[in-house]
């Protein structure tokens, strides 16, 4: 689409989750991470300690090597009092071969097995993710539009952060009729191009 995007301007929920941990927990806090190696690296590079037995925080994200053992460990820690923090609530994500389970599905597994329905979700629709991205990029809300394909995460995040939004209807089928976007398009190619 002829967009020039610098690597430094890409902010993932992993980065945002690590920043949240740094803001709310002391260094050397024991953390158990269910997620990718990159999520673990980002978190443990901040000075936190990996611990599967006495962690006071469980972080859950997308883990393509998720196992029953990881579910058992994470849910046991949460039952013992560890705080559950999820990177994002997306239950599905698109691939070339259809949809795969996302981080939200793994978080729901852990919540169910730990009998603790509460968790902190860092990514959309939490305005924390959007607000920290805006601050990091040094932009003003009136100059931002959030583009997404899911009403309950992307568009709700825009609404929570009080910024404009575009819903692209090529993603997950959206059932919620109460969440409204500023604009709806069928494809990214339908977006107006500024010259």
Coordinates of N, CA and C in Angstrom, one line a residue:
X1 N 0.8 -1.2 0.0 CA 0.0 0.0 0.0 C 0.9 1.3 0.0
X2 N 2.2 1.1 -0.3 CA 3.1 2.2 -0.4 C 3.2 3.0 0.9
X3 N 3.1 2.3 2.1 CA 3.3 2.9 3.4 C 4.7 2.7 3.8
X4 N 5.4 3.7 4.3 CA 6.7 3.6 4.8 C 6.6 3.5 6.3
X5 N 6.9 2.4 6.9 CA 6.8 2.1 8.4 C 8.1 1.8 8.9
X6 N 8.6 2.5 9.9 CA 9.9 2.2 10.5 C 9.6 1.1 11.6
X7 N 10.6 0.2 11.7 CA 10.5 -0.9 12.7 C 10.2 -0.3 14.1
X8 N 10.9 0.8 14.4 CA 10.8 1.4 15.8 C 9.4 1.8 16.1
X9 N 8.5 2.0 15.1 CA 7.2 2.6 15.4 C 6.1 1.4 15.5
X10 N 6.6 0.2 15.4 CA 5.7 -0.9 15.6 C 5.6 -1.3 17.1
X11 N 4.4 -1.3 17.7 CA 4.3 -1.6 19.1 C 3.3 -2.8 19.2
X12 N 3.8 -3.9 19.7 CA 3.0 -5.1 19.9 C 2.5 -5.2 21.3
X13 N 1.5 -6.1 21.5 CA 1.0 -6.3 22.8 C 2.0 -6.9 23.8
X14 N 3.0 -7.6 23.2 CA 4.1 -8.1 24.0 C 4.9 -7.0 24.6
X15 N 5.2 -6.0 23.8 CA 6.0 -4.8 24.3 C 5.1 -4.1 25.3
X16 N 3.9 -3.9 25.0 CA 3.0 -3.2 25.9 C 2.8 -3.9 27.3
X17 N 2.7 -5.2 27.2 CA 2.6 -6.0 28.4 C 3.9 -5.9 29.3
X18 N 5.0 -6.0 28.7 CA 6.3 -5.8 29.4 C 6.4 -4.4 30.0
X19 N 5.9 -3.4 29.3 CA 5.9 -2.0 29.9 C 5.0 -1.9 31.1
X20 N 3.8 -2.6 31.0 CA 2.8 -2.6 32.1 C 3.4 -3.2 33.3
X21 N 4.1 -4.4 33.1 CA 4.7 -5.1 34.2 C 5.8 -4.2 34.9
X22 N 6.6 -3.5 34.0 CA 7.6 -2.6 34.6 C 7.0 -1.5 35.4
X23 N 5.8 -1.0 35.0 CA 5.2 0.1 35.7 C 4.5 -0.3 37.0
X24 N 4.1 -1.6 37.1 CA 3.3 -2.0 38.2 C 3.9 -3.1 39.1
X25 N 5.1 -3.6 38.7 CA 5.7 -4.6 39.6 C 7.2 -4.3 39.7
X26 N 7.8 -4.7 40.9 CA 9.2 -4.5 41.1 C 10.1 -5.4 40.3
X27 N 11.3 -5.0 40.0 CA 12.2 -5.9 39.3 C 12.5 -7.1 40.2
X28 N 12.8 -8.2 39.6 CA 13.0 -9.5 40.2 C 11.7 -10.1 40.7
X29 N 10.5 -9.5 40.3 CA 9.3 -10.2 40.6 C 9.3 -11.5 39.8
X30 N 8.8 -12.6 40.5 CA 8.8 -13.9 39.8 C 7.5 -14.0 38.9
X31 N 7.8 -14.4 37.7 CA 6.7 -14.4 36.7 C 6.8 -15.7 35.9
X32 N 5.6 -16.3 35.6 CA 5.5 -17.5 34.8 C 4.9 -17.0 33.5
X33 N 5.5 -17.3 32.3 CA 5.0 -16.9 31.0 C 4.5 -18.0 30.2
X34 N 3.3 -18.0 29.8 CA 2.8 -18.9 28.7 C 2.7 -18.1 27.5
X35 N 3.6 -18.4 26.6 CA 3.7 -17.5 25.4 C 5.0 -17.9 24.6
X36 N 5.2 -17.0 23.6 CA 6.3 -17.3 22.6 C 7.6 -16.9 23.3
X37 N 8.7 -17.4 22.7 CA 10.0 -17.0 23.2 C 10.3 -15.5 23.1
X38 N 9.7 -14.8 22.1 CA 9.9 -13.4 22.0 C 9.2 -12.7 23.1
X39 N 8.0 -13.1 23.5 CA 7.3 -12.5 24.7 C 8.2 -12.7 25.9
X40 N 8.7 -13.9 26.1 CA 9.5 -14.2 27.3 C 10.8 -13.3 27.3
X41 N 11.4 -13.2 26.2 CA 12.6 -12.3 26.1 C 12.3 -10.9 26.5
X42 N 11.3 -10.4 25.9 CA 10.9 -9.0 26.2 C 10.6 -8.8 27.7
X43 N 10.0 -9.7 28.3 CA 9.6 -9.6 29.8 C 10.9 -9.8 30.6
X44 N 11.6 -10.8 30.4 CA 12.8 -11.1 31.3 C 14.0 -10.2 31.0
X45 N 14.0 -9.5 29.9 CA 15.0 -8.5 29.6 C 14.8 -7.2 30.5
X46 N 13.6 -7.1 31.1 CA 13.2 -6.0 32.0 C 13.7 -6.3 33.4
X47 N 14.2 -7.4 33.7 CA 14.7 -7.7 35.0 C 13.8 -8.6 35.9
X48 N 12.8 -9.1 35.3 CA 11.9 -10.1 36.0 C 12.5 -11.5 36.0
X49 N 12.1 -12.3 37.0 CA 12.7 -13.6 37.1 C 11.7 -14.7 36.7
X50 N 12.1 -15.6 35.9 CA 11.3 -16.7 35.4 C 11.1 -17.8 36.6
X51 N 9.9 -18.1 36.9 CA 9.6 -19.1 38.0 C 8.3 -19.8 37.7
X52 N 8.4 -21.1 37.6 CA 7.1 -21.9 37.4 C 6.5 -22.5 38.7
X53 N 7.2 -22.2 39.8 CA 6.7 -22.8 41.1 C 6.1 -21.7 42.1
X54 N 6.8 -20.5 42.1 CA 6.4 -19.5 43.1 C 6.1 -18.2 42.5
X55 N 5.7 -18.1 41.2 CA 5.5 -16.9 40.5 C 4.3 -16.2 41.2
X56 N 4.4 -14.8 41.3 CA 3.3 -14.0 41.8 C 2.5 -13.4 40.6
X57 N 3.0 -13.6 39.4 CA 2.3 -13.1 38.2 C 2.4 -14.2 37.1
X58 N 1.3 -14.5 36.4 CA 1.2 -15.4 35.3 C 0.9 -14.5 34.1
X59 N 1.7 -14.5 33.1 CA 1.4 -13.8 31.8 C 1.1 -14.8 30.8
X60 N 0.0 -14.6 30.1 CA -0.5 -15.5 29.0 C -0.6 -14.7 27.7
X61 N -0.1 -15.3 26.7 CA -0.2 -14.8 25.3 C -0.4 -15.9 24.3
X62 N -0.2 -15.6 23.1 CA -0.2 -16.6 22.0 C 0.9 -17.6 22.2
X63 N 0.6 -18.9 22.3 CA 1.6 -19.9 22.5 C 1.3 -21.1 21.6
X64 N 2.0 -21.2 20.5 CA 1.8 -22.2 19.5 C 2.3 -23.6 19.9
X65 N 2.9 -23.6 21.1 CA 3.4 -24.8 21.7 C 2.7 -25.1 23.1
X66 N 1.5 -24.6 23.2 CA 0.7 -24.7 24.4 C 0.4 -26.1 24.7
X67 N 0.6 -26.5 26.0 CA 0.4 -27.9 26.4 C -0.5 -28.0 27.7
X68 N -0.9 -29.2 28.0 CA -1.6 -29.4 29.2 C -0.8 -29.1 30.4
X69 N 0.5 -29.4 30.3 CA 1.4 -29.1 31.4 C 1.5 -27.6 31.7
X70 N 1.5 -26.8 30.6 CA 1.6 -25.3 30.8 C 0.2 -24.8 31.4
X71 N -0.9 -25.4 30.9 CA -2.2 -25.1 31.5 C -2.2 -25.4 33.0
X72 N -1.7 -26.6 33.3 CA -1.7 -27.0 34.7 C -0.9 -26.1 35.6
X73 N 0.3 -25.8 35.1 CA 1.2 -24.9 35.9 C 0.6 -23.5 36.1
X74 N 0.1 -22.9 35.0 CA -0.4 -21.5 35.1 C -1.6 -21.5 36.0
X75 N -2.6 -22.4 35.8 CA -3.8 -22.4 36.6 C -3.5 -22.6 38.0
X76 N -2.6 -23.5 38.3 CA -2.2 -23.8 39.7 C -1.7 -22.5 40.4
X77 N -0.8 -21.8 39.7 CA -0.2 -20.5 40.2 C -1.3 -19.5 40.5
X78 N -2.3 -19.4 39.5 CA -3.4 -18.4 39.7 C -4.2 -18.8 40.9
X79 N -4.5 -20.1 41.0 CA -5.3 -20.6 42.2 C -4.6 -20.3 43.5
X80 N -3.2 -20.2 43.5 CA -2.4 -19.9 44.7 C -2.3 -18.4 44.9
X81 N -2.9 -17.6 44.0 CA -2.9 -16.2 44.2 C -2.2 -15.3 43.2
X82 N -1.5 -15.9 42.2 CA -0.8 -15.1 41.2 C -1.8 -14.3 40.4
X83 N -1.4 -13.1 40.0 CA -2.2 -12.3 39.1 C -2.1 -12.8 37.7
X84 N -3.2 -12.9 37.0 CA -3.2 -13.3 35.6 C -3.3 -12.1 34.7
X85 N -2.3 -12.0 33.8 CA -2.2 -10.8 32.9 C -2.1 -11.4 31.5
X86 N -3.1 -11.0 30.6 CA -3.1 -11.5 29.3 C -2.6 -10.4 28.3
X87 N -1.9 -10.9 27.2 CA -1.4 -9.9 26.3 C -2.6 -9.3 25.4
X88 N -3.5 -10.1 25.0 CA -4.7 -9.7 24.2 C -5.8 -10.7 24.2
X89 N -7.0 -10.3 24.0 CA -8.2 -11.2 24.1 C -8.6 -11.8 22.8
X90 N -7.8 -11.7 21.7 CA -8.3 -12.2 20.4 C -8.4 -13.7 20.5
X91 N -9.6 -14.3 20.4 CA -9.8 -15.7 20.5 C -9.3 -16.4 19.2
X92 N -9.4 -15.7 18.1 CA -9.0 -16.3 16.8 C -8.1 -15.3 16.1
X93 N -7.2 -15.8 15.2 CA -6.5 -14.9 14.3 C -6.4 -15.5 12.9
X94 N -6.4 -14.7 11.9 CA -6.5 -15.2 10.5 C -5.1 -15.7 10.0
X95 N -5.2 -16.8 9.2 CA -4.0 -17.3 8.5 C -4.4 -17.5 7.1
X96 N -3.5 -17.9 6.3 CA -3.8 -18.3 4.9 C -4.7 -19.5 4.7
X97 N -4.8 -20.3 5.8 CA -5.6 -21.5 5.8 C -6.8 -21.4 6.6
X98 N -7.2 -20.2 7.0 CA -8.4 -20.0 7.9 C -8.0 -19.4 9.2
X99 N -8.8 -19.6 10.2 CA -8.5 -19.0 11.5 C -7.9 -20.1 12.5
X100 N -7.0 -19.6 13.3 CA -6.4 -20.4 14.4 C -6.7 -19.8 15.7
X101 N -6.7 -20.6 16.8 CA -6.9 -20.1 18.1 C -5.8 -19.0 18.5
X102 N -6.3 -17.9 19.1 CA -5.4 -16.9 19.5 C -5.1 -16.8 21.0
X103 N -4.5 -15.8 21.4 CA -4.1 -15.6 22.9 C -5.3 -15.7 23.8
X104 N -6.4 -15.1 23.3 CA -7.6 -15.1 24.1 C -8.2 -16.4 24.5
X105 N -8.0 -17.4 23.6 CA -8.4 -18.8 23.8 C -7.6 -19.4 24.9
X106 N -6.3 -19.1 24.9 CA -5.4 -19.7 25.9 C -5.7 -19.0 27.3
X107 N -5.9 -17.7 27.3 CA -6.3 -17.0 28.5 C -7.5 -17.6 29.1
X108 N -8.5 -17.9 28.3 CA -9.8 -18.4 28.7 C -9.6 -19.8 29.3
X109 N -8.7 -20.6 28.7 CA -8.4 -21.9 29.3 C -7.9 -21.8 30.7
X110 N -6.9 -20.9 30.9 CA -6.3 -20.7 32.2 C -7.3 -20.2 33.2
X111 N -8.1 -19.2 32.8 CA -9.1 -18.7 33.7 C -10.1 -19.7 34.2
X112 N -10.5 -20.6 33.2 CA -11.5 -21.6 33.5 C -10.9 -22.7 34.5
X113 N -9.6 -23.0 34.2 CA -9.0 -24.1 35.1 C -8.6 -23.5 36.4
X114 N -8.5 -22.2 36.6 CA -8.1 -21.6 37.9 C -9.3 -21.2 38.7
X115 N -10.5 -21.3 38.2 CA -11.7 -20.8 38.9 C -11.6 -19.3 39.3
X116 N -10.8 -18.5 38.5 CA -10.7 -17.1 38.7 C -11.1 -16.4 37.4
X117 N -12.3 -15.9 37.3 CA -12.7 -15.2 36.1 C -12.0 -13.9 35.8
X118 N -11.4 -13.3 36.8 CA -10.8 -12.0 36.6 C -9.4 -12.1 36.0
X119 N -9.0 -11.2 35.1 CA -7.7 -11.1 34.6 C -7.5 -9.7 34.1
X120 N -6.3 -9.3 33.9 CA -6.0 -8.0 33.3 C -5.6 -8.3 31.9
X121 N -6.2 -7.6 30.9 CA -5.9 -7.8 29.5 C -5.2 -6.5 29.1
X122 N -4.0 -6.5 28.6 CA -3.2 -5.3 28.2 C -3.6 -4.8 26.8
X123 N -3.8 -5.7 25.9 CA -4.1 -5.3 24.5 C -5.6 -4.8 24.3
X124 N -5.9 -4.5 23.1 CA -7.2 -4.1 22.8 C -8.3 -5.1 23.3
X125 N -9.4 -4.6 23.9 CA -9.9 -3.2 23.9 C -9.4 -2.3 25.0
X126 N -8.5 -2.7 25.8 CA -8.0 -1.9 26.9 C -7.4 -0.6 26.3
X127 N -7.8 0.5 26.7 CA -7.3 1.8 26.2 C -5.8 2.0 26.6
X128 N -5.3 1.2 27.6 CA -3.9 1.3 28.0 C -3.0 1.1 26.7
X129 N -3.3 0.1 26.0 CA -2.5 -0.3 24.8 C -2.5 0.9 23.8
X130 N -3.7 1.4 23.5 CA -3.8 2.5 22.5 C -3.1 3.8 23.0
X131 N -3.4 4.1 24.3 CA -2.8 5.3 24.9 C -1.3 5.3 25.0
X132 N -0.7 4.1 25.3 CA 0.7 4.0 25.4 C 1.3 4.1 24.0
X133 N 0.7 3.6 23.0 CA 1.1 3.7 21.6 C 1.1 5.1 21.1
X134 N 0.0 5.8 21.5 CA -0.1 7.3 21.1 C 1.0 8.1 21.7
X135 N 1.2 7.8 23.0 CA 2.3 8.5 23.8 C 3.7 8.2 23.2
X136 N 3.9 6.9 22.9 CA 5.2 6.5 22.4 C 5.5 7.2 21.0
X137 N 4.4 7.3 20.2 CA 4.6 7.9 18.8 C 4.5 9.4 18.8
X138 N 4.2 9.9 20.0 CA 4.1 11.4 20.2 C 3.1 12.0 19.2
X139 N 1.9 11.4 19.2 CA 0.8 11.9 18.3 C -0.4 12.5 19.1
X140 N -1.2 13.2 18.4 CA -2.4 13.7 19.0 C -3.6 12.9 18.6
X141 N -4.5 12.6 19.5 CA -5.7 11.7 19.2 C -6.5 12.2 18.0
X142 N -6.6 13.5 17.8 CA -7.4 13.9 16.7 C -6.8 13.6 15.3
X143 N -5.5 13.2 15.3 CA -4.8 12.9 14.1 C -4.7 11.4 13.9
X144 N -5.4 10.6 14.7 CA -5.3 9.1 14.6 C -6.6 8.5 14.2
X145 N -6.4 7.4 13.4 CA -7.6 6.6 13.1 C -7.1 5.1 13.3
X146 N -7.9 4.3 14.0 CA -7.5 3.0 14.3 C -8.3 2.1 13.3
X147 N -7.5 1.2 12.6 CA -8.1 0.4 11.6 C -8.1 -1.1 12.1
X148 N -9.2 -1.8 12.1 CA -9.2 -3.1 12.6 C -10.4 -3.9 12.0
X149 N -10.3 -5.3 12.3 CA -11.3 -6.1 11.7 C -12.2 -6.8 12.7
X150 N -12.1 -6.4 14.0 CA -12.9 -7.0 15.1 C -13.5 -5.9 15.9
X151 N -14.8 -5.9 16.0 CA -15.6 -4.9 16.8 C -15.2 -5.0 18.3
X152 N -15.1 -6.2 18.9 CA -15.0 -6.3 20.3 C -13.6 -6.1 20.8
X153 N -12.6 -6.0 19.9 CA -11.3 -5.6 20.3 C -10.8 -4.3 19.7
X154 N -10.7 -4.3 18.4 CA -10.1 -3.2 17.6 C -11.0 -1.9 17.8
X155 N -12.3 -2.0 17.4 CA -13.2 -0.9 17.4 C -13.5 -0.4 18.8
X156 N -13.7 -1.4 19.7 CA -14.0 -1.0 21.1 C -12.8 -0.3 21.7
X157 N -11.6 -0.7 21.3 CA -10.4 0.0 21.8 C -10.4 1.4 21.4
X158 N -10.7 1.6 20.1 CA -10.8 3.0 19.6 C -11.8 3.8 20.3
X159 N -13.0 3.2 20.6 CA -14.0 3.9 21.3 C -13.6 4.2 22.7
X160 N -12.9 3.3 23.4 CA -12.5 3.5 24.8 C -11.4 4.6 24.8
X161 N -10.6 4.6 23.8 CA -9.5 5.7 23.7 C -10.0 7.0 23.2
X162 N -11.2 7.0 22.7 CA -11.9 8.2 22.1 C -11.1 8.7 20.9
X163 N -10.9 7.7 20.0 CA -10.3 8.1 18.7 C -11.2 7.5 17.6
X164 N -11.0 8.0 16.3 CA -11.8 7.5 15.2 C -11.4 6.1 14.8
X165 N -12.3 5.4 14.1 CA -12.0 4.0 13.7 C -12.6 3.6 12.4
X166 N -11.9 2.6 11.8 CA -12.4 2.0 10.5 C -12.5 0.5 10.7
X167 N -13.7 -0.1 10.5 CA -13.9 -1.5 10.6 C -13.7 -2.1 9.2
X168 N -12.8 -3.0 9.0 CA -12.6 -3.7 7.7 C -13.3 -5.1 7.9
X169 N -14.3 -5.4 7.0 CA -15.1 -6.6 7.2 C -14.6 -7.9 6.6
X170 N -13.2 -7.9 6.4 CA -12.6 -9.1 5.8 C -12.1 -10.1 6.9
X171 N -12.2 -9.7 8.2 CA -11.7 -10.5 9.3 C -12.7 -11.4 9.9
X172 N -12.7 -11.5 11.2 CA -13.6 -12.4 12.0 C -15.0 -11.8 11.8
X173 N -16.0 -12.7 11.7 CA -17.4 -12.3 11.6 C -17.8 -11.6 12.9
X174 N -18.3 -10.4 12.7 CA -18.7 -9.6 13.9 C -20.1 -9.7 14.1
X175 N -20.5 -10.1 15.4 CA -21.9 -10.3 15.8 C -22.4 -9.1 16.6
X176 N -21.6 -8.4 17.3 CA -22.0 -7.4 18.2 C -22.5 -6.2 17.5
X177 N -23.7 -5.8 17.7 CA -24.3 -4.7 17.0 C -24.3 -3.4 17.8
X178 N -23.8 -3.5 19.0 CA -23.8 -2.3 19.9 C -22.5 -1.5 19.7
X179 N -21.4 -2.1 19.2 CA -20.2 -1.4 19.1 C -20.1 -0.8 17.6
X180 N -19.9 0.5 17.5 CA -20.0 1.2 16.2 C -18.6 1.7 15.9
X181 N -18.2 1.6 14.6 CA -17.0 2.2 14.1 C -17.4 3.5 13.4
X182 N -16.4 4.4 13.2 CA -16.6 5.6 12.5 C -17.0 5.4 11.0
X183 N -16.2 4.4 10.4 CA -16.4 4.0 9.0 C -16.3 2.5 8.9
X184 N -17.0 2.0 7.9 CA -17.0 0.5 7.6 C -16.5 0.4 6.1
X185 N -15.5 -0.5 5.8 CA -15.1 -0.8 4.5 C -15.0 -2.3 4.3
X186 N -15.1 -2.7 3.1 CA -15.0 -4.2 2.8 C -13.5 -4.6 2.7
X187 N -12.6 -3.7 2.3 CA -11.2 -4.1 2.1 C -10.3 -2.9 2.4
X188 N -9.1 -3.1 2.8 CA -8.2 -2.0 3.0 C -8.0 -1.2 1.7
X189 N -8.2 -1.9 0.6 CA -8.0 -1.2 -0.7 C -9.1 -0.1 -0.9
X190 N -10.2 -0.2 -0.1 CA -11.3 0.8 -0.2 C -11.0 2.0 0.6
X191 N -9.9 2.0 1.4 CA -9.6 3.2 2.2 C -9.2 4.4 1.2
X192 N -9.7 5.6 1.5 CA -9.2 6.7 0.7 C -7.7 6.9 0.8
X193 N -7.1 7.3 -0.2 CA -5.6 7.5 -0.2 C -5.4 9.0 -0.2
X194 N -4.5 9.4 0.7 CA -4.1 10.9 0.8 C -2.9 11.1 -0.1
X195 N -2.9 12.1 -0.9 CA -1.8 12.4 -1.8 C -1.0 13.5 -1.3

